[in-house]
XYZ file of C-alpha atoms in Angstrom:
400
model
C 16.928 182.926 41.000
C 20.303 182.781 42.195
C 18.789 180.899 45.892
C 16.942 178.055 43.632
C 20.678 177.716 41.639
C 22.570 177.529 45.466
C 19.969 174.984 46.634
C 20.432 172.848 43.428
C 24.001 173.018 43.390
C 24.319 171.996 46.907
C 21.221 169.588 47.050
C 23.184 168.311 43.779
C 26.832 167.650 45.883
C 24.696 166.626 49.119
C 22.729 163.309 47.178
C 25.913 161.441 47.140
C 26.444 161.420 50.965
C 22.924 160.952 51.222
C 22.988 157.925 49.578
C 26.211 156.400 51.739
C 24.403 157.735 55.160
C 21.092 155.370 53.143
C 23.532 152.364 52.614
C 25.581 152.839 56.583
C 21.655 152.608 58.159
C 20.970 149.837 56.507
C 24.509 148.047 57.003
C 24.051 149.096 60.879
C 20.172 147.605 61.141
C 21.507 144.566 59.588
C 24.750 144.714 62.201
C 22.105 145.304 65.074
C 19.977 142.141 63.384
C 23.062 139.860 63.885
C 23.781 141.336 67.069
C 20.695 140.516 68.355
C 20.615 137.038 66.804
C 23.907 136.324 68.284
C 22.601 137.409 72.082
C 20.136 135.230 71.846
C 21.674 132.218 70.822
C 24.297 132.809 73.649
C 21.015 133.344 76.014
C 19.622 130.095 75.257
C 23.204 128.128 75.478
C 23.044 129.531 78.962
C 19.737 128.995 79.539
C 20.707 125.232 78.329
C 23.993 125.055 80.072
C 22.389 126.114 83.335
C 19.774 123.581 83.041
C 22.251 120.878 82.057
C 24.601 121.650 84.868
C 21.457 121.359 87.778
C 20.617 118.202 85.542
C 24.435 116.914 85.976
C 24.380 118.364 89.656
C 21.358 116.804 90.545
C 22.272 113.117 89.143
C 25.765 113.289 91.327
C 24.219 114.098 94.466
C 21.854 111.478 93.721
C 24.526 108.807 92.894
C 26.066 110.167 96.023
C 23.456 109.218 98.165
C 22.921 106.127 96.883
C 26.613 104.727 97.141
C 26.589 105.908 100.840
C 23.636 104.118 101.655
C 24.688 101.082 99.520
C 28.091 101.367 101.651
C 26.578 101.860 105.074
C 24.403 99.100 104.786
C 27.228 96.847 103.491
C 29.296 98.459 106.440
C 26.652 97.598 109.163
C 26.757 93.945 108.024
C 30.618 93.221 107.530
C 30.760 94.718 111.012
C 28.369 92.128 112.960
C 30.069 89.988 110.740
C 33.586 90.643 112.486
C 31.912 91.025 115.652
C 30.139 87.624 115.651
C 33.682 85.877 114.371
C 35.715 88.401 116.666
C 37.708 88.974 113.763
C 41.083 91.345 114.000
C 41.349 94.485 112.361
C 42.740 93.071 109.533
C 40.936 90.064 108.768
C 37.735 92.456 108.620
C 39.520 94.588 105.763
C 40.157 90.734 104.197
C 36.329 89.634 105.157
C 35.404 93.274 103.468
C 37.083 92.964 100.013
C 36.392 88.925 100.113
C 33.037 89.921 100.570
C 33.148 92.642 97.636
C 35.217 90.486 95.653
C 32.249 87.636 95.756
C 29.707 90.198 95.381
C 30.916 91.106 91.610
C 31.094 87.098 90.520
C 28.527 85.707 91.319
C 24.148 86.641 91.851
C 24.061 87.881 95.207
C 24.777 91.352 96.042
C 27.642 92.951 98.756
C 25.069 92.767 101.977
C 23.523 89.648 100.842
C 27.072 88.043 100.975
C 27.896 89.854 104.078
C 24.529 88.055 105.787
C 25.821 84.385 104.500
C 28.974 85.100 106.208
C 27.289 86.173 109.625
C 25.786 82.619 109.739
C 29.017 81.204 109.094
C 30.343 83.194 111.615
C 27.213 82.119 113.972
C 28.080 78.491 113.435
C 31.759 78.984 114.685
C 33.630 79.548 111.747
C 36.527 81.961 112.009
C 37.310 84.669 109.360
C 39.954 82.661 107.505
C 37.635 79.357 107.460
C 34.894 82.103 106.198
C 36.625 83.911 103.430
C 37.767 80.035 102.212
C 34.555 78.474 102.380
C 32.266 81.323 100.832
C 32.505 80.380 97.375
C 31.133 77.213 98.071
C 28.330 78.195 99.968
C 27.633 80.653 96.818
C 27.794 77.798 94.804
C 25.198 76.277 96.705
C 23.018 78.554 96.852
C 22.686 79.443 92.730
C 22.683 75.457 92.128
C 19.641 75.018 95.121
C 18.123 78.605 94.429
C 17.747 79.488 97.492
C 19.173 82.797 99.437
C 22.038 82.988 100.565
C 21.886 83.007 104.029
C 19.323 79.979 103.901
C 22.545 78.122 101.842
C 24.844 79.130 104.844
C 22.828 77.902 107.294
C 21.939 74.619 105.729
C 25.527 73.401 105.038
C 27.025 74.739 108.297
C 24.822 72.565 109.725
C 25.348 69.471 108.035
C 29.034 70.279 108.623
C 28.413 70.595 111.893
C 26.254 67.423 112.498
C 28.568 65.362 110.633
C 31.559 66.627 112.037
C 32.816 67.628 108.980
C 35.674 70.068 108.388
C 35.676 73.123 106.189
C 37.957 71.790 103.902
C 34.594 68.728 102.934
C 32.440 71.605 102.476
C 32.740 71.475 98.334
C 32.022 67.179 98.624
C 29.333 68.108 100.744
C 27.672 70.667 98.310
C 28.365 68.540 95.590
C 26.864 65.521 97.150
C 23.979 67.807 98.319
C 23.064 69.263 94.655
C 23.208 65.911 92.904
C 20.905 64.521 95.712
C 17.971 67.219 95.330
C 18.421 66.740 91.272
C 18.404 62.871 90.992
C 15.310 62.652 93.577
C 11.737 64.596 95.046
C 13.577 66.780 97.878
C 14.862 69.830 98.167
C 18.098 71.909 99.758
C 15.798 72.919 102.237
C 14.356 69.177 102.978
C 17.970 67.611 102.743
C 18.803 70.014 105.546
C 15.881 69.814 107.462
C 16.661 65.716 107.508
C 20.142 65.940 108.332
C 19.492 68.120 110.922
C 17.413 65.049 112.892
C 19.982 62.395 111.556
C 23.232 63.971 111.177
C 24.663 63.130 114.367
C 22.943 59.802 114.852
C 23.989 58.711 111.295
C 27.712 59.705 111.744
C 28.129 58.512 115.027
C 27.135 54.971 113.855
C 29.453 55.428 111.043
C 27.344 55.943 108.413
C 28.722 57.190 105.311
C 28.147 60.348 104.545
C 26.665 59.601 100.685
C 24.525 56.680 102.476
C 23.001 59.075 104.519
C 21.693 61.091 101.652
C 20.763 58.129 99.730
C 18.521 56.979 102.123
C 16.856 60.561 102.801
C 16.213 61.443 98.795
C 14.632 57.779 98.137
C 12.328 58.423 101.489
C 11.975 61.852 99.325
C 10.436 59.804 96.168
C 8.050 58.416 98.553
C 6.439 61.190 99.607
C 9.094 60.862 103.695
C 10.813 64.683 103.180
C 12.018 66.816 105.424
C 11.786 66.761 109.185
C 10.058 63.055 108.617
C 12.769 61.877 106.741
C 15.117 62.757 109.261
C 13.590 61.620 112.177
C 12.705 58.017 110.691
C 16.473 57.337 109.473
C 17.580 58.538 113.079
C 15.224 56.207 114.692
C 15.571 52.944 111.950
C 19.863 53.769 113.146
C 18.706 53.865 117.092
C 16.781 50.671 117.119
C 19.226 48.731 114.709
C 22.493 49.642 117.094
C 19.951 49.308 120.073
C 17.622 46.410 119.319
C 15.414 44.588 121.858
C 14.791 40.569 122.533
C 12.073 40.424 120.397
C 13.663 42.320 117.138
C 16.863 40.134 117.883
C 14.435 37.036 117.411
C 12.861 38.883 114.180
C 16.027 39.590 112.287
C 17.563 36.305 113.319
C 14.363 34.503 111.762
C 14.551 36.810 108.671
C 18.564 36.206 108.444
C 19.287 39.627 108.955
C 22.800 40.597 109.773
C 22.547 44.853 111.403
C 26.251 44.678 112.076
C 29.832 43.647 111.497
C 32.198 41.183 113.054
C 34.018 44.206 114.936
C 30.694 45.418 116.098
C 30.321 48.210 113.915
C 26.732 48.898 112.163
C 26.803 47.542 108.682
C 25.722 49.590 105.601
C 21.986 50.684 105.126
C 22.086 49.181 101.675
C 23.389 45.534 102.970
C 20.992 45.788 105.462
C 17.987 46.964 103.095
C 19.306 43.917 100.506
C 18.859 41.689 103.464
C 15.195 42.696 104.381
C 14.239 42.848 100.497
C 15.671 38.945 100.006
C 13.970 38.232 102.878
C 10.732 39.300 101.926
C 10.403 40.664 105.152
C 6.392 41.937 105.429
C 4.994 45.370 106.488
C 4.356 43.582 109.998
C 7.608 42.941 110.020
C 9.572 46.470 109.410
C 6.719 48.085 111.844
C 8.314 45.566 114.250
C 11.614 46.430 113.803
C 11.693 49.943 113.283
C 8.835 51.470 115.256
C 5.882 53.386 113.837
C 7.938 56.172 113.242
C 10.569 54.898 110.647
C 8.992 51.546 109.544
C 7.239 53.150 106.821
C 9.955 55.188 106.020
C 12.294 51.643 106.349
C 9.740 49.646 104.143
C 9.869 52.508 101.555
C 13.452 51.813 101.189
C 12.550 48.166 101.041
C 10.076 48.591 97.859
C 12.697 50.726 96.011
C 15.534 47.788 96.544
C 19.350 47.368 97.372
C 19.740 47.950 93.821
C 18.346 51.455 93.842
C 20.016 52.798 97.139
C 23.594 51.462 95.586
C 23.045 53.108 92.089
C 22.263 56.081 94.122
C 25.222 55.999 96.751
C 27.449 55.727 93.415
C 25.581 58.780 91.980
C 26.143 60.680 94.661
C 29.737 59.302 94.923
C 30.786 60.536 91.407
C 29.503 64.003 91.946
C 32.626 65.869 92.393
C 32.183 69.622 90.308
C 28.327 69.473 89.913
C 27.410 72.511 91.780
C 30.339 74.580 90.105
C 28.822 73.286 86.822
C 25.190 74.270 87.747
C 26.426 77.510 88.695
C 28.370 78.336 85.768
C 25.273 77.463 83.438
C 22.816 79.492 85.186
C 24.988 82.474 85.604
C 25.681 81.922 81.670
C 22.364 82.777 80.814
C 20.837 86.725 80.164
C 19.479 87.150 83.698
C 22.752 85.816 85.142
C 24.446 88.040 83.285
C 22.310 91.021 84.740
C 22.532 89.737 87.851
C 26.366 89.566 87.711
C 26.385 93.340 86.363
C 24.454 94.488 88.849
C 27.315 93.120 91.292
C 30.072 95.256 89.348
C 28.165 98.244 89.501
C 26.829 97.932 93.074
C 30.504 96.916 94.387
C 31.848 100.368 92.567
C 28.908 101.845 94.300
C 30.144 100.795 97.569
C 33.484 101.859 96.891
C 32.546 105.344 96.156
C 30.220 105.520 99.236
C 33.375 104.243 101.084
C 34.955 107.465 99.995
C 32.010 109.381 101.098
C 31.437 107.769 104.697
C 34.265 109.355 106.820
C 32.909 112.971 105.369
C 29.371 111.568 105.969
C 30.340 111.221 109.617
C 32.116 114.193 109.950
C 28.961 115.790 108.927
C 26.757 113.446 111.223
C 28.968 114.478 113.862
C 28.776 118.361 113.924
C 24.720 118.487 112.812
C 24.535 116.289 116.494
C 26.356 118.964 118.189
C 24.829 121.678 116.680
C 21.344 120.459 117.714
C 22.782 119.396 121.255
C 23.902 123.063 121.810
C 20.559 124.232 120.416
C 18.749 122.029 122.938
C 21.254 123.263 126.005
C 20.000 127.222 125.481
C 17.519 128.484 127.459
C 14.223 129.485 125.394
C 14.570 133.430 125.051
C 18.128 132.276 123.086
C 16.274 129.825 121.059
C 13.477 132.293 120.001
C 16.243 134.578 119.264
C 17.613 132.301 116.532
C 14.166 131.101 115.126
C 13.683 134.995 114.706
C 16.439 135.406 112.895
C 15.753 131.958 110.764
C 12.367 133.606 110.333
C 14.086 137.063 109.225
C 16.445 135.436 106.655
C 14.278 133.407 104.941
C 12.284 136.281 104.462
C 15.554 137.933 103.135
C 16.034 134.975 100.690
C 12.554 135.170 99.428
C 12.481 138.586 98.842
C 15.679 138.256 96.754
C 14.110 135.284 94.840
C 11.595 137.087 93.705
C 12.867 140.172 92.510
C-alpha cells in the first residue's frame, strides 16, 4: 500500500519533467531539421559556386587563347610589313597602332589591314607614306567591295603607272569610284586597263580623268579589262607614231592628233574630229590597228559629247568614295562589321599582354624537350616510368 502511494507521488512530481524532456526532443528534431536544411543549401551553393567558377575559368582561358592567336597573327603580319618597308623600330610601333587604329573604323579586321599595308609596302611605299595613305585605300576598298589587299594593289599601281604621288591617291580613288558607278566596269577592270595604258597614256600627256573616260565608255561596250587597256595603249602608240598611209587618212578626214607644240591633243578633240568626219569602220581599222579600232570606233558611236560629260563627271568627283563609305558602314551589317573591329582590336591588345609570357613559355617547353632528346634511353625510360607511376598516383586519388 504504502509502495503504490511512493510510486504515485513520485510518478505524480516526475510528469512535469517528463513533459519538458517531450517538448526539448521535439525542439532538438526540429533544430536538427534546420540544421540539416541549412547544410544542404550551403552544399548546393558550393556545388554551384564550384561549377560556376570552372564555367568562369574555362571562358578566360578560352578568351586567352583566342586574343593570343588574334595577336600573333596580327604580329606575324605587321612584322613582314616592317620588313618589306624596312621600317625603324619606331615607325613599326606607329605602323602597329595605325594599323589597330584603322582596324576599329572601318570593315576590315587588324591582319586584313596589316596585308593592305604589305602591298603598299611591296610597291615602294615607306612607313610614313603607308600610315598616310591607308585610309584611302580603305576607302576604296568598302566603296569597290573588294578586299583589301586587292584595293592596295590596284591603286598602287595606277599610282605607280601614272607617276602619281601619294599625296593624288584620294583624286585617284575618287576618280576611280565614280568611274566604275557611272559605267559597266569594275575596280578590278579599271585596274586591269590602267595597268596596259597607264604609262603609255601619261607619258603622252594624257589626263588622268581622260584616261578613265575612255576605259569606262570601252566598258559600256562590252572592251573591259585587259582589252580595254591594251586598245587605248595602242589607239595612243599609233596616233603619236603614225605611218604614211594614216598621215594621208587623217589628213583626208581633217583630223588634227596633235598640237602646235607637238604635244598629243585630247582623246575627246580627237574622237569629235573622227565623229564630224564620219570617218567609217574601214577607216578607224586603218588607223588604229585591229587591236584598238574597235575599241576607237566604240568611242566614236558614243560621241565627243559623251566622253566630255564624262571627263566632267569624273572631274567633279572630289569626296565620293568617303561618301560611299560612310553610307555603307551606316547600315546594320556595317555596324557589325565595325564592332567586330573594337572587340577584335581589344582582343589583340590583351593577347599583346599575353605574348611575352607566351614566349617565355614557348621558350622553356623547347628546352625541356631538347634536354629530353639529349639523354641517353635508360634516362628517358626512367622518366616515362615515373610519368607512368604518377599518373597512376593521380588516378588512384581521383577515384577514391
Amino acid at each position: 500500500m504504502e509502495a503504490g502511494a511512493i510510486y504515485v507521488k513520485i510518478g505524480a512530481k516526475l510528469e512535469p519533467l517528463d513533459k519538458a524532456m517531450r517538448a526539448v526532443n521535439t525542439k532538438l528534431k526540429a533544430f536538427e531539421a534546420k540544421t540539416a536544411a541549412v547544410a544542404n543549401r550551403i552544399e548546393r551553393f558550393a556545388n554551384n559556386t564550384i561549377k560556376r567558377t570552372g564555367l568562369i575559368a574555362a571562358a578566360l582561358s578560352g578568351v586567352g587563347v583566342v586574343s593570343v592567336k588574334m595577336a600573333g597573327d596580327f604580329e606575324r603580319a605587321m612584322v613582314r610589313v616592317a620588313a618589306v618597308s624596312q621600317a625603324t623600330s619606331r615607325q613599326f610601333r606607329e605602323l602597329k597602332e595605325a594599323a589597330l587604329s584603322y582596324a576599329g573604323a572601318t570593315e576590315y579586321n587588324a591582319k586584313q589591314v596589316a596585308e593592305g599595308m604589305t602591298f603598299m609596302a611591296m610597291a615602294g611605299f615607306k612607313a610614313e607614306q603607308t600610315i598616310k595613305a591607308m585610309p584611302s585605300v580603305l576607302q576604296l576598298a568598302t566603296a569597290g567591295m573588294i578586299d583589301l589587299g586587292a584595293a592596295a594593289d590596284i591603286t598602287t599601281n595606277i599610282l605607280t603607272g601614272y607617276g602619281m604621288a601619294t599625296e593624288d591617291l584620294a583624286k585617284v580613288n575618287d576618280i576611280l569610284v565614280s568611274a566604275m558607278t557611272g559605267a559597266n566596269v569594275d575596280l578590278r577592270m579599271l585596274g586591269e586597263s590602267f595597268k596596259y595604258a597607264g604609262p603609255v597614256a601619261k607619258g603622252a600627256g594624257v589626263a588622268f580623268e581622260e584616261a578613265a573616260t575612255a576605259i569606262a565608255l570601252m566598258g559600256n561596250a562590252g572592251i573591259q579589262g585587259s582589252m580595254a587597256g591594251t586598245a587605248l595603249r595602242t589607239a595612243i602608240s599609233r596616233l603619236l607614231n603614225p605611218t604614211k598611209s594614216v598621215e594621208k587618212l587623217l589628213r583626208r578626214l581633217g583630223v588634227e592628233t596633235k598640237t602646235a607644240s607637238g604635244q598629243l591633243r585630247s582623246l575627246t578633240s580627237i574622237i569629235g574630229d573622227l565623229e564630224r568626219a564620219g570617218a567609217t569602220t574601214a577607216d578607224m581599222m586603218e588607223i588604229f590597228g585591229d587591236r584598238a579600232g574597235p575599241a576607237m570606233a566604240a568611242l566614236v558611236e558614243q560621241g565627243a559629247a559623251a566622253m566630255a560629260e564624262f571627263t566632267a563627271r569624273l572631274r567633279d568627283s572630289e569626296g565620293i568614295a568617303a561618301r560611299i563609305e560612310r553610307d555603307l558602314l551606316n547600315t546594320w551589317p556595317g555596324q557589325w562589321d565595325l564592332l567586330k573591329g573594337e572587340i577584335e582590336g581589344i582582343a589583340i591588345t590583351l593577347g599583346n599582354d599575353l605574348l611575352p609570357y607566351m614566349k617565355v613559355l614557348v621558350n622553356l617547353a623547347g628546352q625541356l624537350i631538347g634536354r629530353f632528346q639529349g639523354l641517353d634511353k635508360e634516362q628517358r625510360l626512367q622518366i616515362l616510368r615515373w610519368v607512368a607511376v604518377a599518373g597512376a598516383v593521380v588516378g588512384v586519388v581521383t577515384a577514391f
